[in-house]
Structures are given as structure tokens and as C-alpha cells.
PDB file of C-alpha atoms in Angstrom:
ATOM      1  CA  MET A  15       0.030   0.064  -0.089  1.00  0.00           C
ATOM      2  CA  LEU A  16       2.778   2.157   0.607  1.00  0.00           C
ATOM      3  CA  ASN A  17       3.703   2.026  -3.168  1.00  0.00           C
ATOM      4  CA  PHE A  18       0.174   2.719  -4.041  1.00  0.00           C
ATOM      5  CA  GLN A  19       0.284   5.865  -1.436  1.00  0.00           C
ATOM      6  CA  THR A  20       3.635   6.531  -3.015  1.00  0.00           C
ATOM      7  CA  PHE A  21       2.511   6.419  -6.300  1.00  0.00           C
ATOM      8  CA  LEU A  22      -0.770   8.387  -5.699  1.00  0.00           C
ATOM      9  CA  ALA A  23       1.293  10.985  -3.761  1.00  0.00           C
ATOM     10  CA  SER A  24       3.680  10.991  -6.715  1.00  0.00           C
ATOM     11  CA  ALA A  25       0.613  11.252  -9.200  1.00  0.00           C
ATOM     12  CA  LEU A  26      -0.741  14.157  -7.193  1.00  0.00           C
ATOM     13  CA  THR A  27       2.449  16.008  -7.180  1.00  0.00           C
ATOM     14  CA  ALA A  28       2.679  15.264 -10.945  1.00  0.00           C
ATOM     15  CA  VAL A  29      -0.728  16.712 -11.505  1.00  0.00           C
ATOM     16  CA  VAL A  30      -0.109  19.577  -9.189  1.00  0.00           C
ATOM     17  CA  ALA A  31       2.954  20.140 -11.073  1.00  0.00           C
ATOM     18  CA  LEU A  32       1.393  19.901 -14.352  1.00  0.00           C
ATOM     19  CA  ILE A  33      -1.346  22.489 -13.321  1.00  0.00           C
ATOM     20  CA  THR A  34       1.291  24.538 -12.104  1.00  0.00           C
ATOM     21  CA  VAL A  35       3.158  24.258 -15.372  1.00  0.00           C
ATOM     22  CA  SER A  36      -0.091  24.832 -17.184  1.00  0.00           C
ATOM     23  CA  THR A  37      -0.895  27.933 -15.135  1.00  0.00           C
ATOM     24  CA  ASP A  38       2.700  29.218 -15.286  1.00  0.00           C
ATOM     25  CA  THR A  39       2.329  28.565 -19.374  1.00  0.00           C
ATOM     26  CA  LYS A  40      -0.795  30.407 -19.509  1.00  0.00           C
ATOM     27  CA  LYS A  41       0.463  33.155 -17.444  1.00  0.00           C
ATOM     28  CA  ILE A  42       3.582  33.248 -19.749  1.00  0.00           C
ATOM     29  CA  GLU A  43       1.223  32.976 -22.966  1.00  0.00           C
ATOM     30  CA  ASN A  44      -0.944  35.697 -21.335  1.00  0.00           C
ATOM     31  CA  ARG A  45       2.255  37.789 -20.721  1.00  0.00           C
ATOM     32  CA  ALA A  46       3.408  37.215 -24.321  1.00  0.00           C
ATOM     33  CA  ALA A  47      -0.140  37.914 -25.758  1.00  0.00           C
ATOM     34  CA  GLU A  48      -0.290  41.193 -23.627  1.00  0.00           C
ATOM     35  CA  THR A  49       3.253  42.344 -24.626  1.00  0.00           C
ATOM     36  CA  GLU A  50       2.397  41.422 -28.435  1.00  0.00           C
ATOM     37  CA  GLU A  51      -0.949  43.496 -28.056  1.00  0.00           C
ATOM     38  CA  LYS A  52       0.838  46.277 -26.270  1.00  0.00           C
ATOM     39  CA  GLN A  53       3.504  46.352 -28.933  1.00  0.00           C
ATOM     40  CA  ARG A  54       0.692  46.287 -31.767  1.00  0.00           C
ATOM     41  CA  ARG A  55      -1.019  48.987 -29.848  1.00  0.00           C
ATOM     42  CA  PHE A  56       2.104  51.020 -29.502  1.00  0.00           C
ATOM     43  CA  GLU A  57       2.884  50.637 -33.250  1.00  0.00           C
ATOM     44  CA  VAL A  58      -0.794  51.411 -34.295  1.00  0.00           C
ATOM     45  CA  ASN A  59      -0.477  54.656 -32.075  1.00  0.00           C
ATOM     46  CA  ARG A  60       3.049  55.473 -33.431  1.00  0.00           C
ATOM     47  CA  LYS A  61       1.618  55.324 -36.758  1.00  0.00           C
ATOM     48  CA  ILE A  62      -1.415  57.387 -35.862  1.00  0.00           C
ATOM     49  CA  ARG A  63       1.034  60.084 -34.373  1.00  0.00           C
ATOM     50  CA  GLU A  64       3.073  59.927 -37.539  1.00  0.00           C
ATOM     51  CA  GLU A  65       0.169  60.137 -39.661  1.00  0.00           C
ATOM     52  CA  GLU A  66      -0.862  63.200 -37.425  1.00  0.00           C
ATOM     53  CA  GLU A  67       2.381  64.771 -37.596  1.00  0.00           C
ATOM     54  CA  TYR A  68       2.455  64.438 -41.381  1.00  0.00           C
ATOM     55  CA  ARG A  69      -1.137  65.960 -41.825  1.00  0.00           C
ATOM     56  CA  LYS A  70      -0.001  68.776 -39.370  1.00  0.00           C
ATOM     57  CA  LYS A  71       3.123  69.567 -41.556  1.00  0.00           C
ATOM     58  CA  GLU A  72       1.259  69.247 -44.771  1.00  0.00           C
ATOM     59  CA  HIS A  73      -1.388  71.827 -43.433  1.00  0.00           C
ATOM     60  CA  ASP A  74       1.293  74.057 -42.313  1.00  0.00           C
ATOM     61  CA  LYS A  75       2.904  74.088 -45.528  1.00  0.00           C
ATOM     62  CA  LYS A  76      -0.494  74.794 -47.342  1.00  0.00           C
ATOM     63  CA  SER A  77      -0.976  77.411 -44.531  1.00  0.00           C
ATOM     64  CA  GLU A  78       2.379  78.942 -45.212  1.00  0.00           C
ATOM     65  CA  HIS A  79       1.662  78.758 -49.056  1.00  0.00           C
ATOM     66  CA  ARG A  80      -1.607  80.577 -48.640  1.00  0.00           C
ATOM     67  CA  GLU A  81      -0.258  83.120 -46.431  1.00  0.00           C
ATOM     68  CA  ALA A  82       2.665  83.754 -48.940  1.00  0.00           C
ATOM     69  CA  GLU A  83      -0.061  84.141 -51.806  1.00  0.00           C
ATOM     70  CA  TYR A  84      -1.894  86.560 -49.682  1.00  0.00           C
ATOM     71  CA  ARG A  85       0.758  88.513 -48.791  1.00  0.00           C
ATOM     72  CA  ASN A  86       1.818  88.928 -52.584  1.00  0.00           C
ATOM     73  CA  LYS A  87      -1.536  89.871 -53.455  1.00  0.00           C
ATOM     74  CA  ILE A  88      -1.769  92.457 -50.700  1.00  0.00           C
ATOM     75  CA  GLU A  89       1.832  93.761 -51.866  1.00  0.00           C
ATOM     76  CA  LYS A  90       0.326  93.944 -55.445  1.00  0.00           C
ATOM     77  CA  PHE A  91      -2.772  95.750 -54.208  1.00  0.00           C
ATOM     78  CA  MET A  92      -0.693  98.274 -52.267  1.00  0.00           C
ATOM     79  CA  THR A  93       1.621  99.018 -55.170  1.00  0.00           C
ATOM     80  CA  GLU A  94      -1.254  99.630 -57.171  1.00  0.00           C
ATOM     81  CA  LYS A  95      -2.875 101.706 -54.398  1.00  0.00           C
ATOM     82  CA  ASP A  96       0.256 103.514 -54.074  1.00  0.00           C
ATOM     83  CA  LYS A  97       0.209 104.167 -58.010  1.00  0.00           C
ATOM     84  CA  LEU A  98      -3.456 105.163 -58.018  1.00  0.00           C
ATOM     85  CA  ILE A  99      -2.562 107.801 -55.094  1.00  0.00           C
ATOM     86  CA  ALA A 100       0.435 109.062 -56.808  1.00  0.00           C
ATOM     87  CA  GLU A 101      -1.747 109.721 -60.010  1.00  0.00           C
ATOM     88  CA  LYS A 102      -4.614 111.197 -57.970  1.00  0.00           C
ATOM     89  CA  ASP A 103      -1.920 113.565 -56.253  1.00  0.00           C
ATOM     90  CA  LYS A 104      -0.485 114.525 -59.605  1.00  0.00           C
ATOM     91  CA  ALA A 105      -3.840 115.269 -61.087  1.00  0.00           C
ATOM     92  CA  LEU A 106      -4.688 117.463 -58.044  1.00  0.00           C
ATOM     93  CA  GLU A 107      -1.584 119.215 -58.420  1.00  0.00           C
ATOM     94  CA  GLU A 108      -2.150 119.814 -62.204  1.00  0.00           C
ATOM     95  CA  LYS A 109      -5.800 121.094 -61.170  1.00  0.00           C
ATOM     96  CA  ASP A 110      -4.436 123.180 -58.675  1.00  0.00           C
ATOM     97  CA  LYS A 111      -1.809 124.776 -61.203  1.00  0.00           C
ATOM     98  CA  TYR A 112      -4.681 125.197 -63.659  1.00  0.00           C
ATOM     99  CA  PHE A 113      -7.083 126.834 -61.210  1.00  0.00           C
ATOM    100  CA  GLU A 114      -4.121 129.148 -60.067  1.00  0.00           C
ATOM    101  CA  GLU A 115      -3.291 130.028 -63.652  1.00  0.00           C
ATOM    102  CA  TYR A 116      -7.157 130.745 -64.187  1.00  0.00           C
ATOM    103  CA  ARG A 117      -7.457 132.914 -60.801  1.00  0.00           C
ATOM    104  CA  LYS A 118      -4.180 135.090 -62.143  1.00  0.00           C
ATOM    105  CA  MET A 119      -5.940 135.278 -65.523  1.00  0.00           C
ATOM    106  CA  ARG A 120      -9.145 136.507 -63.944  1.00  0.00           C
ATOM    107  CA  GLU A 121      -7.536 138.761 -61.541  1.00  0.00           C
ATOM    108  CA  GLU A 122      -5.460 140.350 -64.830  1.00  0.00           C
ATOM    109  CA  LYS A 123      -8.743 140.531 -66.708  1.00  0.00           C
ATOM    110  CA  GLU A 124     -10.302 142.291 -63.724  1.00  0.00           C
ATOM    111  CA  GLU A 125      -7.250 144.678 -63.370  1.00  0.00           C
ATOM    112  CA  LEU A 126      -7.247 145.500 -67.127  1.00  0.00           C
ATOM    113  CA  ASN A 127     -11.136 146.146 -67.001  1.00  0.00           C
ATOM    114  CA  ARG A 128     -10.702 148.564 -63.985  1.00  0.00           C
ATOM    115  CA  LYS A 129      -8.021 150.257 -65.960  1.00  0.00           C
ATOM    116  CA  LEU A 130     -10.103 150.399 -68.978  1.00  0.00           C
ATOM    117  CA  TYR A 131     -12.962 151.929 -66.722  1.00  0.00           C
ATOM    118  CA  GLU A 132     -10.820 154.470 -65.039  1.00  0.00           C
ATOM    119  CA  GLU A 133      -9.229 155.504 -68.772  1.00  0.00           C
ATOM    120  CA  HIS A 134     -12.782 155.736 -69.992  1.00  0.00           C
ATOM    121  CA  GLN A 135     -13.825 157.812 -66.923  1.00  0.00           C
ATOM    122  CA  LEU A 136     -10.833 159.929 -67.390  1.00  0.00           C
ATOM    123  CA  PHE A 137     -11.498 160.253 -71.216  1.00  0.00           C
ATOM    124  CA  GLU A 138     -14.963 161.374 -70.374  1.00  0.00           C
ATOM    125  CA  LYS A 139     -13.845 163.702 -67.967  1.00  0.00           C
ATOM    126  CA  ILE A 140     -11.518 165.311 -70.220  1.00  0.00           C
ATOM    127  CA  LEU A 141     -14.046 165.290 -73.004  1.00  0.00           C
ATOM    128  CA  ARG A 142     -16.385 167.019 -70.711  1.00  0.00           C
ATOM    129  CA  LYS A 143     -13.828 169.603 -69.463  1.00  0.00           C
ATOM    130  CA  MET A 144     -13.059 170.120 -73.280  1.00  0.00           C
ATOM    131  CA  GLN A 145     -16.672 170.882 -74.110  1.00  0.00           C
ATOM    132  CA  SER A 146     -16.938 173.224 -71.364  1.00  0.00           C
ATOM    133  CA  MET A 147     -13.915 175.124 -72.319  1.00  0.00           C
ATOM    134  CA  ALA A 148     -15.070 175.286 -75.933  1.00  0.00           C
ATOM    135  CA  MET A 149     -18.586 176.563 -74.744  1.00  0.00           C
ATOM    136  CA  MET A 150     -16.619 179.266 -72.834  1.00  0.00           C
ATOM    137  CA  GLN A 151     -14.483 179.956 -75.758  1.00  0.00           C
ATOM    138  CA  LEU A 152     -17.609 180.096 -77.758  1.00  0.00           C
ATOM    139  CA  ILE A 153     -19.315 182.570 -75.447  1.00  0.00           C
ATOM    140  CA  GLN A 154     -16.164 184.662 -75.346  1.00  0.00           C
ATOM    141  CA  ASN A 155     -15.378 184.600 -79.023  1.00  0.00           C
ATOM    142  CA  SER A 156     -18.642 184.598 -80.386  1.00  0.00           C
ATOM    143  CA  GLY A 157     -17.489 186.455 -83.369  1.00  0.00           C
ATOM    144  CA  ASP A 158     -14.946 184.336 -84.640  1.00  0.00           C
ATOM    145  CA  GLU A 159     -16.550 181.784 -87.192  1.00  0.00           C
ATOM    146  CA  SER A 160     -13.743 179.112 -87.053  1.00  0.00           C
ATOM    147  CA  MET A 161     -13.917 178.904 -83.119  1.00  0.00           C
ATOM    148  CA  LYS A 162     -17.707 178.588 -83.470  1.00  0.00           C
ATOM    149  CA  LYS A 163     -17.335 175.521 -85.729  1.00  0.00           C
ATOM    150  CA  LEU A 164     -14.688 174.001 -83.388  1.00  0.00           C
ATOM    151  CA  CYS A 165     -16.782 174.250 -80.507  1.00  0.00           C
ATOM    152  CA  LEU A 166     -19.692 172.841 -82.207  1.00  0.00           C
ATOM    153  CA  GLU A 167     -17.545 169.795 -82.965  1.00  0.00           C
ATOM    154  CA  PHE A 168     -16.504 169.240 -79.559  1.00  0.00           C
ATOM    155  CA  THR A 169     -19.896 169.490 -78.291  1.00  0.00           C
ATOM    156  CA  LYS A 170     -20.970 167.007 -81.061  1.00  0.00           C
ATOM    157  CA  ILE A 171     -18.687 164.417 -79.617  1.00  0.00           C
TER     158      ILE A 171
END
């Protein structure tokens, strides 16, 4: 019986050892599977990060390209705006120049008209003076025919 008990104890020990080995094997397999899963997740996450970085770089490149285009367009518009402002300023200067010339010509015309008016007034004054002198002469020398004709001529004027 001792042999049977020994055998049974050995068998139980072997079964326990097999269960332990089986459990340890499952733990090792589970650990290996977990490690593989972790590596797979790590690779997937790494690929996702790489893809996100690539997309971000592409987006940044496109943004920089768009910004460069916008800057170029803005520079072109500003250049055109400066040209138009320069043309406008030039046109305003010409307008001011022509208005200044017009003002001077108008002032010269007014001055000329004023002088003509003054000369006309002076001429009329001299003419009236001559008429009055002729009348006085006519009255004083009523006997002289040539003087009378001269006085009559002045009075006709």
C-alpha cells in the first residue's frame, strides 16, 4: 500500500506540477499575448502619431503657401493703390496749377477792366472839360466863325 500511496502522492504531485506548469504557461502565454498586444497598440499609436504629424506638416505647408499668396496679393494691391494715389496727387496738383493760372488770368482781366474803366472815366472827364472850355470859348469869342465851328464839333462828340 505504501507503493500505492507513494504512487498516488507522486501522481498528485505530478498533477499539481502539471497544473502549475499549465498555469505558468498560460501566464507566460498571457504575458506574451499582452506584450504582443501592447507592441501592436504601440505601433498603431506610433503610426497614428506619424500620420497626424504628417498631416500637421502638410497643413502648415499649405497655410504658409496660402499666407505667402495673400501677402503677394496684398503687396500687389498696395503697389497699385500707391500708384493710384500718386496719379491722383499728380492730377490734383495739375488741377491746382490750372486753377491758379485761371485765378491769375481772371485777376489780370479784372485789373485790365478796372484800368479801362478808369481810362474811360478819365476820357469822359477830359471830354467834358474840353466841351465846357469850348463853350466858354464860344461864348467869349462869339465873333470868330472858325472857333464857333470847333466848339460845335467838340459839343457833337
